[in-house]
């Protein structure tokens, strides 16, 4: 298959429900797409304006400042203390890296790319674009011979599934048996809520408790889109195995895949500031605390969702019926079928709406249950 064979963009199917929800007398509450709604923090906007003289080509490998900032961030926020600048590479947001990784690793026909059963669709898109074979499989024991790349997503989009140190270690062991690259998409790692993640940080695949001291064939992917309201800047990075990072660097130099210089500067500043991340997390917590009990009161069960930006909910009927019910309340949700064939009866509710709109949605949901 090639890029020409990609399906229509699935979100187009939601448009009629958006129109239906917009008819609500108190207006639409859009909880469908996880696009940040809060302003980019001032400290980052100032950094961007400091860097508007960008006459020279940016460095694909990243400026020394951004590379150091990524290394420091892993040590400070993720407990990954043994990286050097040769283990990290900035990317233009993480979606392009997710979509291109199979091709950049040289994968193609006959190679298997594993991704979660309930998953962000770009893992499959990337495998197909490279001509490889995508396989939805969660249990490391079920990852077959012939697997060349394994994507895990922790905390997961859409279901919030979060891998413990022991689970990550089992994934690493299986990847090593297969000689496969294990790439962990960790872009919601700062958003832990319940269970163990109420009190301890979400572990990275690069955590020394997971790697046992060897990063060979392991990659962690992170994005500033959500933690820093930087989705419009396109600011992310990949880190891990120095050999693979070096190969990606060479390929990306040839392809011109480098973040703009002003963004690299803004990224370095954003990564050094924990305060705005804590403030943003507090906002999402407030929205989650409003929404979660109201969704349950309206007859939904919430599965997973112990971390991340979403509530993954079901009322035990077809997702599109739930989408229609919510549209009549003026609430737009994301349909489970967009995330794989295992989620025909789930919907995804994003915490990315202004707090007063989330409060409105919560009120409508409670009233619908009366
Ligand atoms: C699991 C996952 N990975 C990657 C991305 C891409 O993020 P970005 O390209 O903004 O860095 C998203 C965006 O929603 C996501 O949910």
Coordinates of C-alpha atoms and ligand atoms in Angstrom, one line a residue:
X1 CA 0.0 0.0 0.0
X2 CA 1.1 3.6 -0.4
X3 CA 0.0 7.0 0.9
X4 CA -2.5 7.1 -2.0
X5 CA -4.4 4.2 -0.4
X6 CA -5.0 5.8 3.0
X7 CA -8.7 5.9 4.0
X8 CA -10.6 9.1 4.3
X9 CA -9.8 11.0 7.4
X10 CA -12.1 9.4 10.0
X11 CA -13.1 12.6 11.8
X12 CA -15.2 13.6 8.8
X13 CA -17.8 11.1 9.9
X14 CA -18.3 13.1 13.1
X15 CA -19.4 16.3 11.2
X16 CA -23.2 15.5 11.2
X17 CA -23.1 14.9 15.0
X18 CA -21.2 18.2 15.5
X19 CA -24.0 20.0 13.6
X20 CA -26.6 18.2 15.6
X21 CA -24.9 19.1 18.9
X22 CA -24.5 22.7 17.8
X23 CA -28.3 23.0 17.7
X24 CA -28.4 22.7 21.5
X25 CA -29.9 26.0 23.0
X26 CA -26.9 26.4 25.3
X27 CA -24.4 25.6 22.6
X28 CA -21.9 22.9 21.7
X29 CA -19.5 21.4 24.2
X30 CA -16.7 19.9 22.1
X31 CA -15.0 17.0 23.9
X32 CA -14.1 15.2 20.7
X33 CA -10.6 16.1 19.7
X34 CA -7.8 16.4 22.2
X35 CA -6.6 19.8 21.0
X36 CA -5.5 22.1 23.9
X37 CA -7.7 25.1 24.6
X38 CA -5.7 26.9 27.2
X39 CA -3.2 29.6 26.2
X40 CA 0.4 28.8 25.6
X41 CA 2.2 29.9 28.8
X42 CA 3.8 33.3 28.7
X43 CA 7.2 32.0 29.6
X44 CA 7.2 30.0 26.3
X45 CA 5.7 32.8 24.2
X46 CA 8.4 35.1 25.4
X47 CA 11.0 32.6 24.5
X48 CA 9.6 32.3 21.0
X49 CA 9.8 36.1 20.4
X50 CA 13.4 36.1 21.6
X51 CA 14.3 33.8 18.7
X52 CA 12.7 35.4 15.7
X53 CA 16.0 36.1 14.0
X54 CA 16.3 32.7 12.3
X55 CA 18.3 33.5 9.2
X56 CA 20.3 30.3 9.1
X57 CA 18.9 26.8 8.6
X58 CA 18.1 25.1 11.9
X59 CA 20.1 22.0 13.0
X60 CA 18.3 18.7 12.5
X61 CA 20.1 17.3 15.5
X62 CA 18.8 20.2 17.6
X63 CA 20.6 23.2 19.2
X64 CA 22.9 22.3 22.1
X65 CA 20.4 24.0 24.4
X66 CA 17.4 21.9 23.3
X67 CA 19.4 18.7 23.4
X68 CA 20.6 19.5 26.9
X69 CA 17.0 20.5 27.9
X70 CA 15.7 17.1 26.7
X71 CA 18.4 15.2 28.6
X72 CA 17.7 17.2 31.8
X73 CA 13.9 16.7 31.4
X74 CA 14.3 12.9 31.3
X75 CA 16.5 13.0 34.4
X76 CA 14.2 15.4 36.4
X77 CA 10.7 14.3 35.3
X78 CA 11.1 10.7 34.3
X79 CA 13.9 9.3 36.5
X80 CA 16.0 8.6 33.4
X81 CA 19.4 9.8 34.5
X82 CA 21.9 8.3 32.1
X83 CA 21.1 9.9 28.8
X84 CA 23.5 12.1 26.8
X85 CA 22.8 14.5 24.0
X86 CA 23.6 11.7 21.5
X87 CA 20.5 9.8 22.7
X88 CA 18.0 12.6 21.8
X89 CA 16.5 14.2 18.7
X90 CA 13.8 16.9 18.4
X91 CA 10.9 16.3 16.1
X92 CA 8.2 18.4 14.4
X93 CA 5.5 17.4 16.9
X94 CA 5.4 13.7 17.4
X95 CA 2.8 12.7 14.9
X96 CA 5.2 12.9 12.0
X97 CA 7.7 10.7 13.9
X98 CA 5.0 8.2 14.7
X99 CA 3.8 8.1 11.1
X100 CA 7.4 8.0 9.6
X101 CA 9.2 5.7 12.0
X102 CA 8.6 2.4 10.1
X103 CA 9.8 4.0 6.9
X104 CA 12.8 5.7 8.6
X105 CA 13.8 2.4 10.1
X106 CA 13.8 0.9 6.6
X107 CA 10.8 -1.4 7.2
X108 CA 8.7 -2.7 4.4
X109 CA 7.0 -5.7 2.9
X110 CA 6.9 -8.7 5.2
X111 CA 7.9 -6.7 8.3
X112 CA 5.3 -6.7 11.2
X113 CA 4.7 -3.5 13.1
X114 CA 2.8 -4.2 16.4
X115 CA 0.5 -1.5 17.9
X116 CA -2.0 -1.5 20.8
X117 CA -5.4 -3.1 20.1
X118 CA -7.1 0.1 21.1
X119 CA -4.9 2.7 19.6
X120 CA -4.1 6.2 18.2
X121 CA -4.6 5.4 14.5
X122 CA -1.2 6.8 13.3
X123 CA 0.7 3.7 14.3
X124 CA -1.2 1.7 11.7
X125 CA -1.0 4.5 9.2
X126 CA 2.8 4.5 9.5
X127 CA 3.1 0.8 9.1
X128 CA 0.9 0.8 6.0
X129 CA 2.6 3.8 4.5
X130 CA 6.0 1.9 4.7
X131 CA 4.4 -1.2 3.1
X132 CA 4.8 -3.2 6.4
X133 CA 2.1 -5.2 8.1
X134 CA 0.4 -3.7 11.1
X135 CA -0.7 -6.0 13.9
X136 CA -2.9 -5.0 16.8
X137 CA -1.7 -7.0 19.9
X138 CA -1.2 -6.0 23.5
X139 CA 0.2 -9.0 25.2
X140 CA 4.0 -9.3 24.7
X141 CA 3.7 -13.1 24.6
X142 CA 1.5 -12.7 21.4
X143 CA 4.0 -10.6 19.5
X144 CA 5.1 -12.9 16.7
X145 CA 8.4 -13.7 15.0
X146 CA 8.8 -11.3 12.1
X147 CA 8.0 -8.3 14.3
X148 CA 10.4 -5.5 13.6
X149 CA 8.8 -2.6 15.5
X150 CA 6.5 -2.6 18.5
X151 CA 4.6 0.5 19.5
X152 CA 3.2 0.9 23.0
X153 CA 1.4 4.0 24.2
X154 CA 1.6 4.7 27.9
X155 CA -0.5 6.4 29.2
X156 CA -2.7 5.3 26.2
X157 CA -4.9 7.3 23.9
X158 CA -7.8 6.8 24.1
X159 CA -8.1 4.4 27.0
X160 CA -5.5 5.7 29.5
X161 CA -3.9 2.3 29.8
X162 CA -0.6 2.8 31.7
X163 CA 2.2 0.3 31.8
X164 CA 3.9 -0.5 35.1
X165 CA 7.6 -1.0 35.5
X166 CA 7.0 -4.8 35.5
X167 CA 4.8 -4.7 32.4
X168 CA 7.4 -2.5 30.6
X169 CA 10.2 -4.9 31.6
X170 CA 8.2 -7.8 30.1
X171 CA 7.7 -5.8 26.9
X172 CA 11.4 -5.1 26.7
X173 CA 12.3 -8.8 27.3
X174 CA 10.0 -9.9 24.4
X175 CA 11.3 -7.2 22.1
X176 CA 14.8 -8.4 22.8
X177 CA 13.8 -12.0 22.0
X178 CA 12.4 -10.8 18.7
X179 CA 15.3 -8.4 17.9
X180 CA 12.6 -5.7 17.4
X181 CA 12.6 -2.0 18.1
X182 CA 10.3 -1.1 21.0
X183 CA 9.0 2.5 20.7
X184 CA 7.0 3.8 23.6
X185 CA 4.8 6.8 22.9
X186 CA 4.6 8.7 26.2
X187 CA 3.1 12.0 25.4
X188 CA 0.6 11.9 28.3
X189 CA 3.2 10.9 30.9
X190 CA 2.7 14.0 33.0
X191 CA -1.1 13.3 33.4
X192 CA -1.3 10.6 36.0
X193 CA -4.5 10.6 38.1
X194 CA -5.6 7.3 39.8
X195 CA -4.3 4.1 41.2
X196 CA -0.5 4.0 41.4
X197 CA -0.3 7.2 39.3
X198 CA -1.9 9.3 42.0
X199 CA 1.4 9.1 43.9
X200 CA 4.2 8.0 41.6
X201 CA 5.3 9.2 38.1
X202 CA 4.3 7.2 35.1
X203 CA 7.4 5.2 34.1
X204 CA 9.3 5.6 30.9
X205 CA 10.5 2.7 28.8
X206 CA 14.0 4.3 29.3
X207 CA 13.6 4.0 33.1
X208 CA 16.7 2.1 34.4
X209 CA 14.4 -0.2 36.3
X210 CA 13.0 -1.2 32.9
X211 CA 16.1 -1.2 30.7
X212 CA 18.4 -3.1 33.1
X213 CA 21.1 -0.8 31.9
X214 CA 20.8 -1.3 28.1
X215 CA 18.9 1.1 25.8
X216 CA 19.6 -0.9 22.7
X217 CA 16.5 -0.9 20.4
X218 CA 14.5 1.2 22.9
X219 CA 12.9 4.5 22.0
X220 CA 10.7 6.9 24.1
X221 CA 8.6 9.5 22.2
X222 CA 7.4 12.6 23.9
X223 CA 5.5 15.7 22.9
X224 CA 5.0 19.2 24.5
X225 CA 1.7 19.6 22.7
X226 CA -0.4 18.7 25.7
X227 CA 1.7 19.4 28.8
X228 CA 2.6 22.9 27.6
X229 CA -0.3 23.8 25.2
X230 CA 2.2 23.8 22.3
X231 CA 0.3 21.8 19.8
X232 CA 0.5 24.7 17.3
X233 CA 4.2 25.0 17.7
X234 CA 4.9 21.3 16.7
X235 CA 7.4 20.5 19.4
X236 CA 8.4 17.0 20.4
X237 CA 11.3 14.6 20.6
X238 CA 12.5 11.0 20.5
X239 CA 15.1 9.5 22.8
X240 CA 16.8 6.3 23.5
X241 CA 19.1 3.9 21.6
X242 CA 22.0 6.0 20.3
X243 CA 22.4 3.8 17.2
X244 CA 18.8 4.3 16.1
X245 CA 18.8 8.0 17.0
X246 CA 21.9 8.4 14.8
X247 CA 20.2 6.6 11.9
X248 CA 17.1 8.7 12.3
X249 CA 19.3 11.8 12.4
X250 CA 20.9 10.9 9.1
X251 CA 17.6 10.1 7.4
X252 CA 16.0 13.2 8.8
X253 CA 18.9 15.4 7.6
X254 CA 18.3 14.1 4.0
X255 CA 14.6 14.7 4.3
X256 CA 14.7 18.1 5.9
X257 CA 12.8 17.1 8.9
X258 CA 13.9 19.6 11.5
X259 CA 11.9 21.8 13.9
X260 CA 12.2 25.5 13.1
X261 CA 14.9 27.3 15.1
X262 CA 12.5 29.6 17.1
X263 CA 10.6 26.5 18.1
X264 CA 13.7 24.8 19.2
X265 CA 14.5 27.7 21.5
X266 CA 10.9 27.8 22.8
X267 CA 11.1 24.1 23.5
X268 CA 14.3 24.4 25.5
X269 CA 12.7 27.0 27.7
X270 CA 9.4 25.0 28.0
X271 CA 11.3 21.9 29.1
X272 CA 13.1 23.8 31.8
X273 CA 9.9 25.1 33.5
X274 CA 7.9 22.7 35.6
X275 CA 5.6 25.4 37.0
X276 CA 3.4 25.7 33.9
X277 CA 3.1 22.0 33.6
X278 CA 1.8 21.7 37.2
X279 CA -0.7 24.5 36.6
X280 CA -2.0 22.9 33.4
X281 CA -2.3 19.5 35.2
X282 CA -4.4 21.2 37.9
X283 CA -6.7 22.5 35.3
X284 CA -7.2 19.1 33.7
X285 CA -7.7 17.6 37.2
X286 CA -10.5 20.1 37.9
X287 CA -12.2 19.2 34.6
X288 CA -11.8 15.5 35.1
X289 CA -13.3 15.8 38.6
X290 CA -16.3 17.6 37.2
X291 CA -16.9 15.3 34.2
X292 CA -16.1 11.8 35.5
X293 CA -18.9 11.5 38.1
X294 CA -21.4 13.1 35.8
X295 CA -20.6 10.7 32.9
X296 CA -21.1 7.8 35.4
X297 CA -24.3 9.3 36.7
X298 CA -25.6 9.4 33.1
X299 CA -25.2 5.6 32.9
X300 CA -21.7 5.2 31.4
X301 CA -18.9 3.0 32.8
X302 CA -15.4 4.4 32.6
X303 CA -12.7 2.0 31.7
X304 CA -9.0 2.5 32.2
X305 CA -8.5 6.3 32.1
X306 CA -6.2 6.2 35.2
X307 CA -3.9 8.6 33.4
X308 CA -4.0 10.7 30.3
X309 CA -6.3 13.3 28.7
X310 CA -9.4 11.3 28.2
X311 CA -12.3 9.4 29.7
X312 CA -12.9 6.1 27.9
X313 CA -16.5 5.4 28.5
X314 CA -19.2 2.9 27.5
X315 CA -22.9 2.5 28.1
X316 CA -22.9 -1.0 26.7
X317 CA -24.3 -0.1 23.3
X318 CA -23.1 0.9 19.9
X319 CA -20.7 3.8 20.1
X320 CA -22.6 5.8 17.4
X321 CA -25.8 5.5 19.5
X322 CA -23.9 7.0 22.5
X323 CA -22.5 9.7 20.2
X324 CA -26.0 10.5 19.0
X325 CA -27.4 10.6 22.6
X326 CA -24.6 13.0 23.6
X327 CA -25.1 15.1 20.5
X328 CA -28.7 15.7 21.6
X329 CA -27.3 17.0 24.9
X330 CA -25.0 19.3 22.8
X331 CA -21.9 17.3 23.7
X332 CA -19.6 16.0 21.0
X333 CA -17.5 12.9 21.8
X334 CA -15.0 10.8 19.9
X335 CA -16.3 7.4 18.6
X336 CA -14.5 4.2 19.9
X337 CA -14.4 2.6 16.4
X338 CA -11.8 5.2 15.3
X339 CA -9.4 3.5 17.7
X340 CA -9.8 -0.1 16.5
X341 CA -12.3 -2.9 16.1
X342 CA -12.2 -3.8 19.8
X343 CA -14.0 -0.6 20.8
X344 CA -17.3 -0.6 19.0
X345 CA -19.1 0.3 22.2
X346 CA -16.8 3.0 23.6
X347 CA -16.6 6.7 23.3
X348 CA -13.7 9.0 24.2
X349 CA -14.3 12.3 26.1
X350 CA -11.4 14.7 26.0
X351 CA -10.7 17.0 29.0
X352 CA -9.7 19.8 26.5
X353 CA -12.6 22.2 26.8
X354 CA -12.7 25.3 29.0
X355 CA -13.7 24.5 32.6
X356 CA -17.1 26.3 32.4
X357 CA -18.0 24.3 29.3
X358 CA -17.0 21.1 31.0
X359 CA -19.2 22.1 34.0
X360 CA -22.0 22.7 31.5
X361 CA -21.6 19.3 30.0
X362 CA -21.6 17.7 33.5
X363 CA -24.8 19.5 34.3
X364 CA -26.5 18.3 31.1
X365 CA -25.3 14.8 31.7
X366 CA -26.7 14.8 35.3
X367 CA -30.0 16.2 34.1
X368 CA -30.3 13.6 31.4
X369 CA -30.0 10.9 34.1
X370 CA -33.1 12.2 36.0
Ligands
LIG1 C1 -0.9 8.9 21.5 C2 -0.5 10.1 20.7 N1 0.7 10.2 20.1 C3 1.1 11.2 19.4 C4 0.2 12.3 19.2 C5 0.7 13.5 18.4 O1 1.0 14.6 19.1 P1 1.8 15.8 18.5 O2 2.0 15.5 17.0 O3 1.0 17.0 18.7 O4 3.1 15.8 19.2 C6 -1.0 12.3 19.8 C7 -1.9 13.5 19.7 O5 -3.0 13.5 20.1 C8 -1.4 11.2 20.6 O6 -2.6 11.1 21.2

